[in-house]
CSV table of C-alpha atoms and ligand atoms in Angstrom, one decimal:
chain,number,residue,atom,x,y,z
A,666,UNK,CA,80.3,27.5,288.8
A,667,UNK,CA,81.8,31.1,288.3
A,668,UNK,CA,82.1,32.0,284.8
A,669,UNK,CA,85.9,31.8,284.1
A,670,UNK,CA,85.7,27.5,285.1
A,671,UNK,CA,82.5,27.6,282.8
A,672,UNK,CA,84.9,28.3,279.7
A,673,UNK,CA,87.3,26.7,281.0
A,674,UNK,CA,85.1,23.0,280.6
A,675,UNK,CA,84.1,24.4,277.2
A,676,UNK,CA,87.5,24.8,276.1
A,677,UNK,CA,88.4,21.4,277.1
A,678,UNK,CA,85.4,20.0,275.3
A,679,UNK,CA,86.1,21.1,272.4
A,680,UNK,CA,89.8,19.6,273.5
A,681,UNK,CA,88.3,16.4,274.0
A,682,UNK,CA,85.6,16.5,270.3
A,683,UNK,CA,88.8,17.2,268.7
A,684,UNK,CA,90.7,13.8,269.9
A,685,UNK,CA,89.3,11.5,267.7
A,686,UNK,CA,90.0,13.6,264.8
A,687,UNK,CA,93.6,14.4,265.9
A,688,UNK,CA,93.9,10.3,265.8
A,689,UNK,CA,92.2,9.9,262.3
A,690,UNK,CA,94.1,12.9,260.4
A,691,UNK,CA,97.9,12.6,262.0
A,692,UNK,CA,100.0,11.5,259.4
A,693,UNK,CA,98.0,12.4,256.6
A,694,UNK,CA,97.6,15.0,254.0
A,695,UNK,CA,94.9,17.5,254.1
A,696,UNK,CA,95.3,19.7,250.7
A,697,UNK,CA,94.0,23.1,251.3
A,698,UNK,CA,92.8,24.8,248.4
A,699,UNK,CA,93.2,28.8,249.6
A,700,UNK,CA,91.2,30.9,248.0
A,701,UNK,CA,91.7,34.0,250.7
A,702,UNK,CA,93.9,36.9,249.7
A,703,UNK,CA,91.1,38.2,247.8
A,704,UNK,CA,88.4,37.8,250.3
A,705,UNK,CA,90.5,38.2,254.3
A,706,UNK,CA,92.0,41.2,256.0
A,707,UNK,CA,95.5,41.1,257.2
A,708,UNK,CA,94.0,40.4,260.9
A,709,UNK,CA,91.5,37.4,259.3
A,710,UNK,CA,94.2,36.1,257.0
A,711,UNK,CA,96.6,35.5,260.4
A,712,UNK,CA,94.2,33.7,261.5
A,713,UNK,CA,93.7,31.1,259.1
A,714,UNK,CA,97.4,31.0,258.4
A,715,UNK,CA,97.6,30.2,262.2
A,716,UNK,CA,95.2,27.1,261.7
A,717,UNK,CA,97.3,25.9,259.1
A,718,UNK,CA,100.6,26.1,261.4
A,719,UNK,CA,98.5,24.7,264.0
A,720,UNK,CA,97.5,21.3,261.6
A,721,UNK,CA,101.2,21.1,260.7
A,722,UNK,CA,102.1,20.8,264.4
A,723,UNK,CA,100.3,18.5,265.9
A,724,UNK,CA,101.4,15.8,263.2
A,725,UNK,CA,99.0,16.7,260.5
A,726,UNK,CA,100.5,17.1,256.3
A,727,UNK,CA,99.0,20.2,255.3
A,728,UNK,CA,99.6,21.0,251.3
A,729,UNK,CA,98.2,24.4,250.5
A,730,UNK,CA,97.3,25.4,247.0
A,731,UNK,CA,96.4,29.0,246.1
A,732,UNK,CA,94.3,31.2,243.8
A,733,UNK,CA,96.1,34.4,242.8
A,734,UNK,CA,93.6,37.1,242.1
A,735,UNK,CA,94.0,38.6,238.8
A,736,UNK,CA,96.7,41.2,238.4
A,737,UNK,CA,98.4,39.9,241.0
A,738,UNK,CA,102.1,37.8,240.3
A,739,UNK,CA,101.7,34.7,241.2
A,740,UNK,CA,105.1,33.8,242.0
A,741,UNK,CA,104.9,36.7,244.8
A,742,UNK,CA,101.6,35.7,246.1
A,743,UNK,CA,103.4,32.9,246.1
A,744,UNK,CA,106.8,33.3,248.1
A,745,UNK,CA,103.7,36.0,250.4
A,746,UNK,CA,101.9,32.5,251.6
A,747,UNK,CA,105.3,31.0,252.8
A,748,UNK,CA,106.2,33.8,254.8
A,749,UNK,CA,103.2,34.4,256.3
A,750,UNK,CA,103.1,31.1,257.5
A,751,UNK,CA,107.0,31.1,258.4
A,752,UNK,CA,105.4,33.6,261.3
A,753,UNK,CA,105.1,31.2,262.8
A,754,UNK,CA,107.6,29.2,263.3
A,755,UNK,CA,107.1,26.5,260.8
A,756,UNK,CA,108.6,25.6,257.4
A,757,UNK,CA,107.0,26.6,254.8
A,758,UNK,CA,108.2,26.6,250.6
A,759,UNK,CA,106.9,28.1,247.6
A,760,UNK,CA,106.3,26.0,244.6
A,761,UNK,CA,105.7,27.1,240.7
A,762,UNK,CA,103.4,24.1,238.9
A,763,UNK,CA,102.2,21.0,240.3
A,764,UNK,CA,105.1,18.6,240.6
A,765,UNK,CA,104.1,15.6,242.7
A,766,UNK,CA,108.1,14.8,243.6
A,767,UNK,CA,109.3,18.0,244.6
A,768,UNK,CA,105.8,18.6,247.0
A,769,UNK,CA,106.5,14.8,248.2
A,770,UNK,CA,110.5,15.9,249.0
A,771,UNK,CA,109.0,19.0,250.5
A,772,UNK,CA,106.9,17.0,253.1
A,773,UNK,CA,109.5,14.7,253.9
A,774,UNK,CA,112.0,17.8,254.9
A,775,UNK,CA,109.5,18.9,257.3
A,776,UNK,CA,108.2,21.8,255.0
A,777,UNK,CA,104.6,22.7,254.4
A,778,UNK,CA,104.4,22.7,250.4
A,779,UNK,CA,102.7,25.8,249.3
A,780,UNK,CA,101.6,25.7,245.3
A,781,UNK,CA,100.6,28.0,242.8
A,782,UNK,CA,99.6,25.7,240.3
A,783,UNK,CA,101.8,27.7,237.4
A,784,UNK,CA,105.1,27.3,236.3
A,785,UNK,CA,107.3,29.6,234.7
A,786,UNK,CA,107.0,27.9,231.5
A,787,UNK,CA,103.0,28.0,231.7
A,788,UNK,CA,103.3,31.4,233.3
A,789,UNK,CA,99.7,32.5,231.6
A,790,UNK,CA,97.5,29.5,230.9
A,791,UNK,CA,94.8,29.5,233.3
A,792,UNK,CA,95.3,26.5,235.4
A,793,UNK,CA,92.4,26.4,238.2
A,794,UNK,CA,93.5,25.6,241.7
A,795,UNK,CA,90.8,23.6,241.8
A,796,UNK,CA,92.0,21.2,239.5
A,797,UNK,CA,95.7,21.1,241.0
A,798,UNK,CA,94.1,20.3,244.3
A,799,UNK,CA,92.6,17.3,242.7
A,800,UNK,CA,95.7,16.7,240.8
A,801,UNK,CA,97.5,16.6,244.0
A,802,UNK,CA,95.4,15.1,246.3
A,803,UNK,CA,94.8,12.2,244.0
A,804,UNK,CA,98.3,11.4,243.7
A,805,UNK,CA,99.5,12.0,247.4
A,806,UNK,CA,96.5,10.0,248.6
A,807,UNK,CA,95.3,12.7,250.8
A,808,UNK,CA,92.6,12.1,253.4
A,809,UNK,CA,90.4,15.4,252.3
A,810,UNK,CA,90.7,18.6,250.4
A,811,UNK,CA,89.2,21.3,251.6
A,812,UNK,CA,88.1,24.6,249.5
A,813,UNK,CA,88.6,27.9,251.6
A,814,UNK,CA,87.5,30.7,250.0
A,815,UNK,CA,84.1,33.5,249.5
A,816,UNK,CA,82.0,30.4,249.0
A,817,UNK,CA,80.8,28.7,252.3
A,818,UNK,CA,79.1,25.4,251.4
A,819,UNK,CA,76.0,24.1,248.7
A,820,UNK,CA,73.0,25.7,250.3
A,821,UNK,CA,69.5,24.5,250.0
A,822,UNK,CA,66.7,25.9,248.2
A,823,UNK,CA,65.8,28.2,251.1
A,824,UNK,CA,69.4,29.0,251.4
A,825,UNK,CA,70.5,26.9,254.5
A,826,UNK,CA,74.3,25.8,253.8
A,827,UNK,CA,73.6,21.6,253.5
A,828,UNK,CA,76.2,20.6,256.1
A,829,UNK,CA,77.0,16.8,254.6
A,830,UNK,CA,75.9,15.5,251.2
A,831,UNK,CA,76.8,11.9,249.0
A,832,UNK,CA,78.2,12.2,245.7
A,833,UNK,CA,74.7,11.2,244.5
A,834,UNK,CA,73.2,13.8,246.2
A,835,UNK,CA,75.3,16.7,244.3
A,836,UNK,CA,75.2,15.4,241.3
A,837,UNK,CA,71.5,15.5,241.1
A,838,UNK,CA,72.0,19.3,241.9
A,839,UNK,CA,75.3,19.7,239.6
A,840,UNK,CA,72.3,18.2,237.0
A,841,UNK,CA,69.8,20.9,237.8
A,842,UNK,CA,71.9,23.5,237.2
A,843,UNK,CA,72.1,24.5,240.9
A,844,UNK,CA,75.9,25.7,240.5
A,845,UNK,CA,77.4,28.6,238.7
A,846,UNK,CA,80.7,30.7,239.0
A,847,UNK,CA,83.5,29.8,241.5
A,848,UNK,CA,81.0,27.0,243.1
A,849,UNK,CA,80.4,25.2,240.2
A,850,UNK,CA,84.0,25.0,239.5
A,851,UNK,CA,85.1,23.6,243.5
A,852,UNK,CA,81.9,21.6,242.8
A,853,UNK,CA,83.1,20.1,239.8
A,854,UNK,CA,86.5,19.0,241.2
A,855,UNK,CA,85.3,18.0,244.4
A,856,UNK,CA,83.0,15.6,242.7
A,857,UNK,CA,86.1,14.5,240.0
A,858,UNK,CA,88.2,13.7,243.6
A,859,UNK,CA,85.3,11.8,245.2
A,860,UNK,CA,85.4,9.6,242.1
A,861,UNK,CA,89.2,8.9,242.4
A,862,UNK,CA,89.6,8.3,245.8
A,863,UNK,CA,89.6,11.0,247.8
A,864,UNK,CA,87.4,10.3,250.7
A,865,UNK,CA,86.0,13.7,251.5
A,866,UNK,CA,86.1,17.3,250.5
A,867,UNK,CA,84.7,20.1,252.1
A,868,UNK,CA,83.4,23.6,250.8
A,869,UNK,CA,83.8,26.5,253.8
A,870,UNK,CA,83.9,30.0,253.8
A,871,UNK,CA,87.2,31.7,255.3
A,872,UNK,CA,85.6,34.8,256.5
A,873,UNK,CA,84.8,33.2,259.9
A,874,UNK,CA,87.6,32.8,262.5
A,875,UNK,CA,89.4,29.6,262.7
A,876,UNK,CA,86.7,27.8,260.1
A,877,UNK,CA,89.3,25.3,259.0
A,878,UNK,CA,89.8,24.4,262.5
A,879,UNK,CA,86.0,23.7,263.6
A,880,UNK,CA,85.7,21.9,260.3
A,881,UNK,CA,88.3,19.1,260.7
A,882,UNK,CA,88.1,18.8,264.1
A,883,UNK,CA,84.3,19.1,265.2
A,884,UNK,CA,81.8,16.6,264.0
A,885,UNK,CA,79.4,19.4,262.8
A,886,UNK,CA,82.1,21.7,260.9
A,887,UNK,CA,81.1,24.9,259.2
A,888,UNK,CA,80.4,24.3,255.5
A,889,UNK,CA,79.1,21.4,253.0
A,890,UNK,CA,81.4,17.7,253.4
A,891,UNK,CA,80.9,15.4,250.5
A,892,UNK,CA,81.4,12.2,251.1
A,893,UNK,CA,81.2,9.4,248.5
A,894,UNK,CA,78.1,7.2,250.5
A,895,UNK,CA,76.6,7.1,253.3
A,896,UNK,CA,79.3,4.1,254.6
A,897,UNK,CA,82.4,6.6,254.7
A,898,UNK,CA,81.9,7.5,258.3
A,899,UNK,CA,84.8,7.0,261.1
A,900,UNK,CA,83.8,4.0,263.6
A,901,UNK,CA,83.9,7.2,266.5
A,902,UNK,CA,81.0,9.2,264.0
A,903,UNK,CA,78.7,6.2,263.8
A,904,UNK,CA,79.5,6.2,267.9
A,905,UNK,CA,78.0,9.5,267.8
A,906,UNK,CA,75.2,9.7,265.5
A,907,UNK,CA,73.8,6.3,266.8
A,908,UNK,CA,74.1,7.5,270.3
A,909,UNK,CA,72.6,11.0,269.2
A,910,UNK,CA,69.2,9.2,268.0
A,911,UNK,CA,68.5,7.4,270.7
B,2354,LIG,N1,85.6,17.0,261.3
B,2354,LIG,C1,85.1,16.0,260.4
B,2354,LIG,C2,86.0,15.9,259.1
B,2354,LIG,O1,86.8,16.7,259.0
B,2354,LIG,C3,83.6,16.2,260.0
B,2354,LIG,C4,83.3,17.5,259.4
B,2354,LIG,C5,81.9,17.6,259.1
B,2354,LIG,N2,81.6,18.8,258.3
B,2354,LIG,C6,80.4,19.2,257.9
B,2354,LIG,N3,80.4,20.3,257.2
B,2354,LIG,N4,79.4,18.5,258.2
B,2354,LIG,O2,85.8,15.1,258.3
């Protein structure tokens, strides 16, 4: 087969690995914790906003909650986020402080809600995003919460990033001291979520091109998922892995 058909079927593979998870996240809210305008070019930073755009289209709720480096105004980096996803023709609407109404109004007015997690009155007290992701996907009921940001997954003692783990599992490492800085803090959240509800949360770095995308849509993903057990898998995964050890 000439080369131009050969990509051709490999586009329409990953088409086709994507279905599945088009069916399972339509209609519900992924929160997107992004941690980038530190870390992406102008270029690289496109391209994530693009993924976002491209969630929001095909029927997914994307919420995305930002970190503003320091020295930076947050109610710019702010209102910066929206527009860079207005690019692209899509609604998109800065909001100062995590208020669960206005980002519930927000999504049903078509917008895609973007949060710093301060508002004017508590323009300096640290607030993580971390913990407004949690705050917000608790209370929308999202479906997963993924951190984007410098930090690409929970890697292993020989530095392999661990591509799926059980609460258990990270807690054991949480215990050992295996965390510190920025990880220890998505860690943290992503473990306080777990325990209220949320069914997964994923840790990926944003440096590579359309991460977000191969994470929710591709069974392997990118970065670390936790999942609560080792019973939180869609019927179409247990498909998969049971046909992929026989
Ligand atoms: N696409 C699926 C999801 O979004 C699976 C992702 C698996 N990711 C991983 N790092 N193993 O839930």
């Amino acid at each position: 087969m000439d080369r131009y058909l050969e990509n051709i079927e490999h586009k329409a593979a990953v088409l086709c690995d994507a279905l599945p998870y088009i069916r399972d996240f339509v209609n519900k809210i992924i929160v997107v914790e992004y941690d980038c305008g530190e870390w992406l070019s102008g270029v690289e930073e496109k391209k994530m906003i693009k993924d976002i755009v491209l969630l929001k289209s095909i029927g997914v709720i994307p919420i995305v909650v930002h970190r503003t480096q320091m020295g930076v105004d947050k109610f710019r980096e702010n209102k910066r986020i929206a527009k860079l996803l207005e690019l692209y023709d899509t609604k998109a609407i800065g909001i100062c402080g995590v208020d669960i109404e206005t980002i519930q109004m927000m999504i049903k007015n078509d917008y895609i809600p973007v949060i710093t997690p301060n508002d004017i009155d508590n323009e300096d007290t640290p607030i993580l995003p971390e913990e407004a992701a949690k705050e917000i996907a608790v209370s929308t009921g999202a479906e997963k919460v993924l951190f984007l940001g410098k930090e690409d997954g929970i890697r292993d003692d020989e530095g392999h990033i661990i591509s799926q783990m059980t609460r258990d599992e990270v807690v054991k490492m949480y215990v050992a001291g295996k965390f510190e800085g920025r990880l220890l803090q998505k860690v943290t959240y992503a473990l306080q979520m777990i325990e209220q509800g949320v069914p997964r949360v994923h840790i990926l770095g944003s440096k590579m091109a359309h991460a977000l995308l191969v994470e929710i849509f591709s069974i392997i993903g990118v970065g670390t998922v936790i999942m609560p057990d080792k019973e939180h898998y869609y019927p179409h995964e247990l498909k998969k892995r049971a046909a992929a050890t026989k």
